[in-house]
Backbone as JSON, one array per atom type, in Angstrom:
{
  "sequence": "MKVIIFLAGVAVGFVVGTRAGRGAYENMRSKWQGFSNSDQVKQVKDSVGDLAGRAASTVSDTVSDAVGKASDKLDQVTGKADSAPTEA",
  "N": [[0.78, -1.51, -0.07], [1.89, 0.78, 0.83], [3.79, 1.53, -1.1], [2.48, 2.15, -3.35], [0.97, 4.49, -2.96], [3.46, 6.21, -2.65], [4.3, 5.99, -5.32], [2.35, 7.25, -6.38], [2.68, 9.5, -5.6], [4.78, 10.24, -6.94], [3.87, 10.11, -9.6], [1.86, 12.27, -9.49], [3.83, 14.13, -9.01], [5.52, 14.33, -11.25], [3.74, 15.35, -13.35], [2.95, 17.5, -12.35], [5.06, 18.77, -12.39], [5.4, 18.91, -15.47], [3.9, 20.33, -16.27], [3.82, 23.22, -15.12], [6.15, 23.47, -15.55], [9.87, 24.23, -16.31], [10.88, 25.8, -14.01], [9.32, 25.31, -11.99], [9.64, 22.47, -11.74], [12.42, 22.19, -11.04], [12.57, 23.53, -8.43], [10.97, 21.95, -7.25], [12.85, 19.85, -7.01], [15.3, 20.5, -5.54], [14.43, 21.03, -2.94], [13.29, 18.39, -2.95], [16.16, 16.72, -2.5], [17.08, 18.89, -0.39], [15.76, 17.42, 1.43], [16.02, 14.7, 1.43], [18.75, 14.75, 1.63], [18.95, 15.48, 4.19], [19.54, 15.43, 7.86], [18.64, 14.1, 8.9], [16.92, 12.08, 7.65], [19.03, 10.71, 6.81], [19.88, 9.73, 9.44], [17.52, 7.52, 9.69], [18.04, 6.16, 7.24], [20.62, 4.74, 7.99], [19.82, 3.44, 10.23], [17.88, 1.64, 9.42], [19.35, 0.11, 7.19], [21.14, -1.23, 9.17], [19.47, -2.96, 10.99], [18.55, -4.29, 8.88], [20.64, -5.55, 8.02], [21.35, -6.92, 10.32], [18.96, -8.6, 10.65], [19.12, -10.05, 8.36], [21.29, -11.48, 9.0], [20.1, -12.85, 11.44], [18.46, -14.37, 9.79], [19.4, -15.76, 8.07], [21.31, -17.85, 9.82], [19.16, -19.28, 11.33], [17.93, -20.55, 9.42], [19.81, -22.05, 8.36], [20.28, -23.7, 10.22], [18.05, -24.85, 10.22], [18.02, -26.15, 8.35], [20.3, -27.94, 8.84], [19.35, -29.71, 10.87], [16.98, -30.65, 9.61], [18.4, -31.9, 7.56], [19.86, -34.0, 9.16], [17.73, -35.6, 10.08], [16.68, -36.52, 7.72], [18.69, -38.05, 7.11], [18.7, -39.88, 9.31], [16.13, -41.44, 8.74], [16.59, -42.25, 6.17], [18.07, -43.81, 6.8], [20.73, -43.63, 5.91], [22.8, -42.38, 7.65], [23.99, -44.79, 8.95], [25.34, -46.17, 6.99], [26.92, -44.79, 5.5], [30.03, -43.93, 3.59], [33.2, -43.84, 4.98], [35.59, -41.35, 5.21], [39.26, -41.78, 4.64]],
  "CA": [[0.02, -0.27, -0.03], [2.6, 2.61, 0.94], [4.41, 1.54, -2.51], [1.37, 2.75, -4.46], [0.73, 5.87, -2.19], [4.67, 6.79, -3.11], [4.11, 6.23, -6.85], [1.05, 8.11, -6.94], [3.21, 10.88, -5.25], [5.99, 10.59, -7.98], [3.48, 10.46, -10.71], [1.3, 13.52, -9.36], [4.96, 15.29, -8.68], [5.89, 14.5, -12.44], [2.68, 15.92, -13.91], [2.77, 18.91, -12.25], [6.57, 19.41, -13.06], [6.02, 18.8, -16.68], [2.86, 21.33, -16.74], [4.39, 24.11, -14.69], [7.6, 23.92, -16.63], [11.05, 23.88, -15.72], [11.32, 26.4, -12.62], [8.63, 24.48, -10.86], [10.74, 21.04, -11.28], [13.49, 22.6, -10.12], [12.19, 24.23, -7.25], [10.48, 20.75, -6.3], [13.89, 19.07, -7.27], [15.92, 21.33, -4.82], [13.24, 20.83, -2.17], [13.67, 16.91, -2.43], [17.3, 17.04, -2.71], [17.37, 18.81, 1.05], [15.23, 16.69, 2.31], [16.92, 13.31, 1.23], [20.02, 14.86, 2.78], [18.99, 16.33, 5.91], [20.56, 14.7, 9.09], [17.38, 13.09, 9.98], [16.86, 11.28, 6.69], [20.58, 9.86, 6.95], [20.01, 8.48, 10.22], [16.75, 6.47, 10.05], [18.43, 5.49, 6.38], [21.08, 4.31, 8.74], [19.27, 2.59, 11.09], [16.89, 0.53, 8.65], [20.31, -0.67, 6.85], [21.94, -1.79, 10.07], [18.34, -3.38, 11.13], [18.19, -5.06, 7.97], [21.75, -6.5, 8.22], [21.21, -7.93, 11.76], [17.94, -9.5, 10.59], [19.44, -11.14, 7.19], [22.25, -12.19, 9.64], [19.84, -14.1, 11.68], [17.68, -14.97, 9.27], [20.88, -17.02, 7.56], [21.48, -18.47, 10.59], [17.93, -19.71, 11.52], [17.51, -21.33, 8.46], [21.1, -23.07, 8.27], [20.4, -24.53, 11.63], [17.01, -25.64, 10.2], [18.47, -27.16, 6.52], [21.22, -29.11, 8.89], [18.34, -30.62, 11.36], [16.0, -31.42, 8.37], [19.61, -33.13, 6.77], [20.08, -35.14, 9.92], [16.43, -36.06, 10.15], [16.72, -37.13, 6.73], [19.92, -39.28, 7.24], [18.08, -41.16, 9.98], [15.06, -41.74, 8.44], [16.76, -43.56, 5.32], [19.49, -44.71, 6.67], [22.53, -43.24, 5.13], [24.22, -42.1, 8.37], [24.77, -45.7, 9.03], [25.98, -46.8, 5.92], [27.78, -43.79, 4.66], [31.19, -44.28, 3.77], [33.92, -43.2, 5.9], [36.73, -41.0, 4.37], [40.66, -42.18, 5.77]],
  "C": [[1.05, 1.03, 0.22], [3.46, 2.61, -0.59], [3.37, 2.38, -3.58], [0.92, 4.11, -4.02], [2.08, 6.73, -2.84], [4.8, 6.8, -4.9], [3.09, 6.87, -7.24], [1.48, 9.05, -6.76], [4.07, 11.34, -6.78], [5.12, 10.82, -9.05], [2.52, 12.01, -10.84], [2.55, 14.68, -9.54], [5.44, 15.45, -10.44], [5.34, 15.3, -13.78], [2.37, 17.15, -13.68], [4.19, 19.74, -12.61], [6.52, 19.81, -14.54], [4.86, 20.26, -17.08], [3.29, 22.65, -16.11], [5.78, 24.64, -15.12], [9.02, 23.97, -15.75], [11.49, 24.52, -14.23], [10.72, 25.98, -11.77], [9.13, 23.19, -10.67], [11.7, 21.27, -10.77], [13.56, 22.9, -8.77], [11.84, 22.52, -6.6], [11.64, 19.68, -5.76], [14.77, 19.48, -6.12], [15.17, 21.27, -3.09], [13.78, 19.0, -1.42], [14.92, 16.55, -1.76], [17.52, 17.61, -0.95], [16.5, 18.55, 1.48], [15.89, 15.35, 2.48], [18.18, 13.68, 1.82], [20.06, 15.54, 3.95], [19.43, 15.27, 6.76], [19.35, 13.41, 9.49], [16.92, 12.05, 9.18], [17.99, 10.07, 6.9], [20.14, 9.2, 8.04], [19.02, 7.72, 10.09], [17.42, 5.88, 8.62], [19.89, 4.18, 7.07], [20.7, 3.0, 9.6], [18.48, 1.52, 10.5], [18.47, -0.6, 8.23], [20.97, -1.52, 7.68], [20.64, -2.62, 10.6], [18.34, -4.32, 10.07], [19.53, -6.26, 8.0], [21.51, -7.59, 9.33], [20.27, -8.94, 11.32], [18.41, -10.68, 9.18], [20.58, -12.29, 7.87], [21.3, -13.63, 10.67], [18.75, -15.07, 11.51], [18.56, -16.5, 8.66], [21.25, -18.09, 8.71], [20.4, -19.76, 11.31], [17.72, -20.83, 10.52], [18.75, -22.29, 8.13], [21.14, -23.78, 9.14], [19.35, -25.04, 11.41], [17.23, -26.94, 9.23], [19.1, -28.26, 7.45], [20.42, -30.14, 9.85], [17.42, -31.2, 10.46], [17.12, -32.52, 7.96], [19.83, -34.26, 7.68], [19.03, -36.06, 9.85], [16.25, -37.18, 9.26], [17.45, -38.06, 6.44], [19.52, -40.65, 8.4], [17.08, -41.94, 9.48], [15.05, -42.62, 7.24], [17.6, -44.01, 5.73], [20.79, -44.83, 6.18], [23.45, -42.54, 6.06], [24.76, -42.99, 8.75], [25.89, -45.96, 8.16], [26.77, -45.61, 4.97], [29.05, -44.12, 5.03], [32.24, -43.34, 4.53], [35.51, -42.47, 5.18], [37.83, -41.34, 5.48], [41.45, -41.22, 4.94]]
}
């Protein structure tokens, strides 16, 4: 839903910019750059990046553990753990 609202805002900005001319476009562009380069927005971007990195690490560890357990269980069920050749 948020993506749709964002895209609608972009579309409105595009239409307004093209109808109002280059001056209005440059005005909107400078306001957007001022907003996106503000310290508060940069802090939010950094926080979201850190959170995403931690979440990816946690998910990776959880999936790895689950795959290992599933593999062990499959080996037990099929009996391959007992008859697997050992390397010397």
